[in-house]
mmCIF file of C-alpha atoms in Angstrom:
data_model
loop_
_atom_site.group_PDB
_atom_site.id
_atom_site.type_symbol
_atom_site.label_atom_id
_atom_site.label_comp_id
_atom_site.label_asym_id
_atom_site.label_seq_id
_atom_site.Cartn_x
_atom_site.Cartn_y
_atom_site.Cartn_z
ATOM 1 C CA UNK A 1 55.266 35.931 130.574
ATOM 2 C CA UNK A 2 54.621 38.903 132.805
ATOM 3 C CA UNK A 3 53.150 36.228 135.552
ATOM 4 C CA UNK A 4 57.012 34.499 135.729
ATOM 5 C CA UNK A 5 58.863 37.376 135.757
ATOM 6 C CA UNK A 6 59.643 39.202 139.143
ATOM 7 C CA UNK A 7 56.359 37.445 140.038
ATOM 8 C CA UNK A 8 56.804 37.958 144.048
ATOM 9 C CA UNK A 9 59.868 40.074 143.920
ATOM 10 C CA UNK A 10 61.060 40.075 147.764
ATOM 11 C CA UNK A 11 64.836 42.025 147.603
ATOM 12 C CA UNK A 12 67.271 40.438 150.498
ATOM 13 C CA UNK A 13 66.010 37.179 150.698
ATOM 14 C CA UNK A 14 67.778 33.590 149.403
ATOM 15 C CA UNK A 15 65.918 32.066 146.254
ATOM 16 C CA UNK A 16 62.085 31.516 146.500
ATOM 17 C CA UNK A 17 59.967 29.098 144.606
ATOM 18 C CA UNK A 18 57.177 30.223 143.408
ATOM 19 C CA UNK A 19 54.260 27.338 141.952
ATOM 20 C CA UNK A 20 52.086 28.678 139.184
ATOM 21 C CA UNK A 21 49.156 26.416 138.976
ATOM 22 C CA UNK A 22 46.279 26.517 136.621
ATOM 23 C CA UNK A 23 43.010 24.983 137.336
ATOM 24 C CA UNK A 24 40.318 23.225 135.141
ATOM 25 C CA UNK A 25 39.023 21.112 132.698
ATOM 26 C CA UNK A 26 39.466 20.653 129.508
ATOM 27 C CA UNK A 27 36.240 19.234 129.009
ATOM 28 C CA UNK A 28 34.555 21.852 130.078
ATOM 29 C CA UNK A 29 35.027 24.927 127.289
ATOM 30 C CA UNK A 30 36.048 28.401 129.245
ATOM 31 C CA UNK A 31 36.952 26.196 132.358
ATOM 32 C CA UNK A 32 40.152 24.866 130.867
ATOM 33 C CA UNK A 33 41.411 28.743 130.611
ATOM 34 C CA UNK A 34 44.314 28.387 133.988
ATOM 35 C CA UNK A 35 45.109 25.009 132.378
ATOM 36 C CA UNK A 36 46.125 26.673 129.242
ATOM 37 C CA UNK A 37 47.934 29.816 130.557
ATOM 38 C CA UNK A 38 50.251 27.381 132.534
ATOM 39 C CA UNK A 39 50.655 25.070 129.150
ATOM 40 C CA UNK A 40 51.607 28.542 127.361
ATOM 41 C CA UNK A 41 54.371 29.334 129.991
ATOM 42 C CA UNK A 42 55.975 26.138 130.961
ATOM 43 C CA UNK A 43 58.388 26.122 128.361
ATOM 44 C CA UNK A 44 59.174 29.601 129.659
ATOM 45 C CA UNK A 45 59.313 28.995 133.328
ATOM 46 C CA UNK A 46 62.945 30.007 134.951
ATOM 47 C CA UNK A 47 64.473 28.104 137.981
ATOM 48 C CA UNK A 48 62.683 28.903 141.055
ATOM 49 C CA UNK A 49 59.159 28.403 139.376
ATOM 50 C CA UNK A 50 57.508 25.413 139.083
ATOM 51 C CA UNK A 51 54.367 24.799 136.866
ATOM 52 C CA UNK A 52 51.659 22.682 137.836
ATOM 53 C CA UNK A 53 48.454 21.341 135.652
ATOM 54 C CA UNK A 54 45.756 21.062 138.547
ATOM 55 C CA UNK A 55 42.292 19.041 136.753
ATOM 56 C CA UNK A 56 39.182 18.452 137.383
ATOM 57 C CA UNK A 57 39.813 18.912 141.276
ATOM 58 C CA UNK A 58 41.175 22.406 142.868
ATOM 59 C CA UNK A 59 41.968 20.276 145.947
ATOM 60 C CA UNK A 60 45.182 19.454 144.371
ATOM 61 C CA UNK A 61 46.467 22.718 144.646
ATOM 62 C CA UNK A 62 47.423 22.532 147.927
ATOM 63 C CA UNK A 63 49.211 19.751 146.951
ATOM 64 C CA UNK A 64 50.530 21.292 143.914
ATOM 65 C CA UNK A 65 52.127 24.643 145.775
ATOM 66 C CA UNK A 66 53.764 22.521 148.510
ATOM 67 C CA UNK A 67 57.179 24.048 149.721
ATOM 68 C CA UNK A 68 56.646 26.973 147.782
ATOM 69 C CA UNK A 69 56.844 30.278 149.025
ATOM 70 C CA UNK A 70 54.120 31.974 146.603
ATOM 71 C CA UNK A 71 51.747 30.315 144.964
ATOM 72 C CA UNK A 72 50.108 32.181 141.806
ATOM 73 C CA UNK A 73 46.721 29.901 140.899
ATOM 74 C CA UNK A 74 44.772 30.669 137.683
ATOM 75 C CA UNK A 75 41.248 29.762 136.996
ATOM 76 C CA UNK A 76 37.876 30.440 135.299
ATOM 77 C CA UNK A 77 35.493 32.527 137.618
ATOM 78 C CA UNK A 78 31.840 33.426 136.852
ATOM 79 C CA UNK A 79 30.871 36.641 138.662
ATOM 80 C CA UNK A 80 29.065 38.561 136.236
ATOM 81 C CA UNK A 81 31.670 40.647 134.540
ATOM 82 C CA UNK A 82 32.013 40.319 130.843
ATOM 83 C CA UNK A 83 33.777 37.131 129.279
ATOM 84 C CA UNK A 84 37.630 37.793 128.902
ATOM 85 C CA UNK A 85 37.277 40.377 131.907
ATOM 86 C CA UNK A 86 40.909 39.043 134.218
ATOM 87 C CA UNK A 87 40.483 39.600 138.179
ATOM 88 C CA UNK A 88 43.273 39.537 140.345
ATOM 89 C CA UNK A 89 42.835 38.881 144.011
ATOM 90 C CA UNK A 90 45.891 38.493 146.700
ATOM 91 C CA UNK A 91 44.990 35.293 149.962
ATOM 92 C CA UNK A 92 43.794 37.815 151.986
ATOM 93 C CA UNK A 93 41.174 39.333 150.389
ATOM 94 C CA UNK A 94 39.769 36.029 149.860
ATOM 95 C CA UNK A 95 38.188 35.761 152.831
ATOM 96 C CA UNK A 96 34.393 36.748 152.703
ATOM 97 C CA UNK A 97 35.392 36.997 148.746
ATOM 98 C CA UNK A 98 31.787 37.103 146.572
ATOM 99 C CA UNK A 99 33.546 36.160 143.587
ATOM 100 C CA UNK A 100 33.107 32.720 143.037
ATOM 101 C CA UNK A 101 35.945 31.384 141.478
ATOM 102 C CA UNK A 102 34.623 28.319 139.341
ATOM 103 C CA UNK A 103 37.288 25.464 140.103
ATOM 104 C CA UNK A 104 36.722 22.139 137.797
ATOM 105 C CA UNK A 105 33.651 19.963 138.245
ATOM 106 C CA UNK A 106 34.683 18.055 141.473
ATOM 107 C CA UNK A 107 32.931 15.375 143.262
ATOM 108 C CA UNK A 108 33.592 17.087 146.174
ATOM 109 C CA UNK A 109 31.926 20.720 145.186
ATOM 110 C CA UNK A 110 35.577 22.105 146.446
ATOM 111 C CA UNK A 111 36.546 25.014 144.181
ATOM 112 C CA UNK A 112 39.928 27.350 144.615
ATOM 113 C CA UNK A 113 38.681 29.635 147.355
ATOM 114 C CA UNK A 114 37.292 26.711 149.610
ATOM 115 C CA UNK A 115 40.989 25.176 149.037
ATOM 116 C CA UNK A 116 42.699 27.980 150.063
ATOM 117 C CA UNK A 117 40.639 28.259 152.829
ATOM 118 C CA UNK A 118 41.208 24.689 153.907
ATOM 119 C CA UNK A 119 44.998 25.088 153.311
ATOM 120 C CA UNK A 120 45.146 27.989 155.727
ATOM 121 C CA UNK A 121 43.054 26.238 158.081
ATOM 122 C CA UNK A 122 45.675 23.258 157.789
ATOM 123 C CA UNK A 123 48.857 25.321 158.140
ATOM 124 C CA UNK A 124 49.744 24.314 154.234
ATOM 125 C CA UNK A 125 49.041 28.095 152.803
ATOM 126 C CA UNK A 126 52.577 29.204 151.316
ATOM 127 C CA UNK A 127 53.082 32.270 152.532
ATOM 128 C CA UNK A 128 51.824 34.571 149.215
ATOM 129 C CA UNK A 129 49.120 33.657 147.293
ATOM 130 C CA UNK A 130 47.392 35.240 144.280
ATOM 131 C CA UNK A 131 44.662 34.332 142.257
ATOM 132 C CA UNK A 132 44.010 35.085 138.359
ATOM 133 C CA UNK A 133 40.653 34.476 137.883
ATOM 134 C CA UNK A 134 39.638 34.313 133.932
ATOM 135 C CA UNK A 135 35.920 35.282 133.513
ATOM 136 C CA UNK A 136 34.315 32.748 131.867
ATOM 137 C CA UNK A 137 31.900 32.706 129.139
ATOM 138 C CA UNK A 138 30.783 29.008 128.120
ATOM 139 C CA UNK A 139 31.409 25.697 130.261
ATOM 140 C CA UNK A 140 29.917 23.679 128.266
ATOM 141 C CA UNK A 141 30.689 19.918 127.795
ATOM 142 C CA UNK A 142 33.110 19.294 125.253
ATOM 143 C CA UNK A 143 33.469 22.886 124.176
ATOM 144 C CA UNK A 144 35.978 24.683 123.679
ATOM 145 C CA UNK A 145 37.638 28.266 124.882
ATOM 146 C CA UNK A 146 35.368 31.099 123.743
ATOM 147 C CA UNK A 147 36.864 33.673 121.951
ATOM 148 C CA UNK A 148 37.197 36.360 124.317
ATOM 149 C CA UNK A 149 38.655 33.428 127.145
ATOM 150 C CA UNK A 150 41.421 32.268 124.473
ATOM 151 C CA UNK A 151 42.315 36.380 123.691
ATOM 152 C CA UNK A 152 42.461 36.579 128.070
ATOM 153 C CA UNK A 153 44.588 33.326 128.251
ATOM 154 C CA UNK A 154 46.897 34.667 125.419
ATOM 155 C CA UNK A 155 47.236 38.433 127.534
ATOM 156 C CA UNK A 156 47.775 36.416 131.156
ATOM 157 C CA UNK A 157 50.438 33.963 129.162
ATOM 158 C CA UNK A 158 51.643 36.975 127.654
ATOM 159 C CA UNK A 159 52.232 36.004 124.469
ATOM 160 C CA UNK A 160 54.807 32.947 125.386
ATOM 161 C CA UNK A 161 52.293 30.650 123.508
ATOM 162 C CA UNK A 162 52.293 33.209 119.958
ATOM 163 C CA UNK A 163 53.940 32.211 117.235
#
């Protein structure tokens, strides 16, 4: 729950909202990992944050953080690091970023990074963004989260979705 508490704190300043989005597919085993951090923490989720499910198509983010303040976007990446492994990256190191964050299957090829980029581009970038990216292990069709993902999702969520 660590990712809704004090998430951007910012003393001084009038009430922010703050969208946490997760990204993915359930379809697609380790790539439904931000859909299911976000489906751990919504019944947790305080006044000033909004959760938001973004699909198959990380275009929808920008979309999904608008009028918000901070955005905090979770995904599956693939950059070589061992399954489970959580990298956090702040907007503006994204630029020139290797790590290719692995958005949902979308016809467009679009994934988080090229959305971010496009929603700077278009003046729609809120005005803090961070990214969670969940290193993938599988993306099978039709499987599900591997177990090192599902032990990652459970840390990021932290522990809202235990029983």
């Amino acid at each position: 729950m660590h990712l809704l508490r004090d998430a951007f704190p910012d003393a001084g300043r009038g009430p922010r909202l703050t969208a946490v989005i997760g990204v993915g597919n359930d379809r697609r085993g380790d790539d439904a990992a931000g859909l299911e951090v976000v489906r751990r923490l919504r019944a947790h989720a305080s006044d000033g944050v909004r959760i938001v499910e973004c699909a198959d198509d990380p275009l929808g983010i920008i979309d999904a953080w608008e009028g918000a303040d901070d955005a905090i976007v979770i995904d599956a990446v693939r950059s070589g690091a061992p399954p489970g492994t959580l990298h956090v990256l702040e907007g503006a190191q994204l630029k020139g970023q290797s790590l290719k964050l692995r958005g949902s299957m979308s016809t467009h090829a679009f994934g988080v990074v090229d959305a971010i980029e496009l929603a700077r581009a278009l003046g729609r970038l809120p005005e803090r963004v961070r990214i969670y990216g969940i290193e993938g292990e599988s993306f099978v069709m039709g499987s599900g989260l591997s177990p090192a993902v599902a032990r990652a999702v459970e840390r990021l969520a932290g522990g809202a979705g235990a029983a």
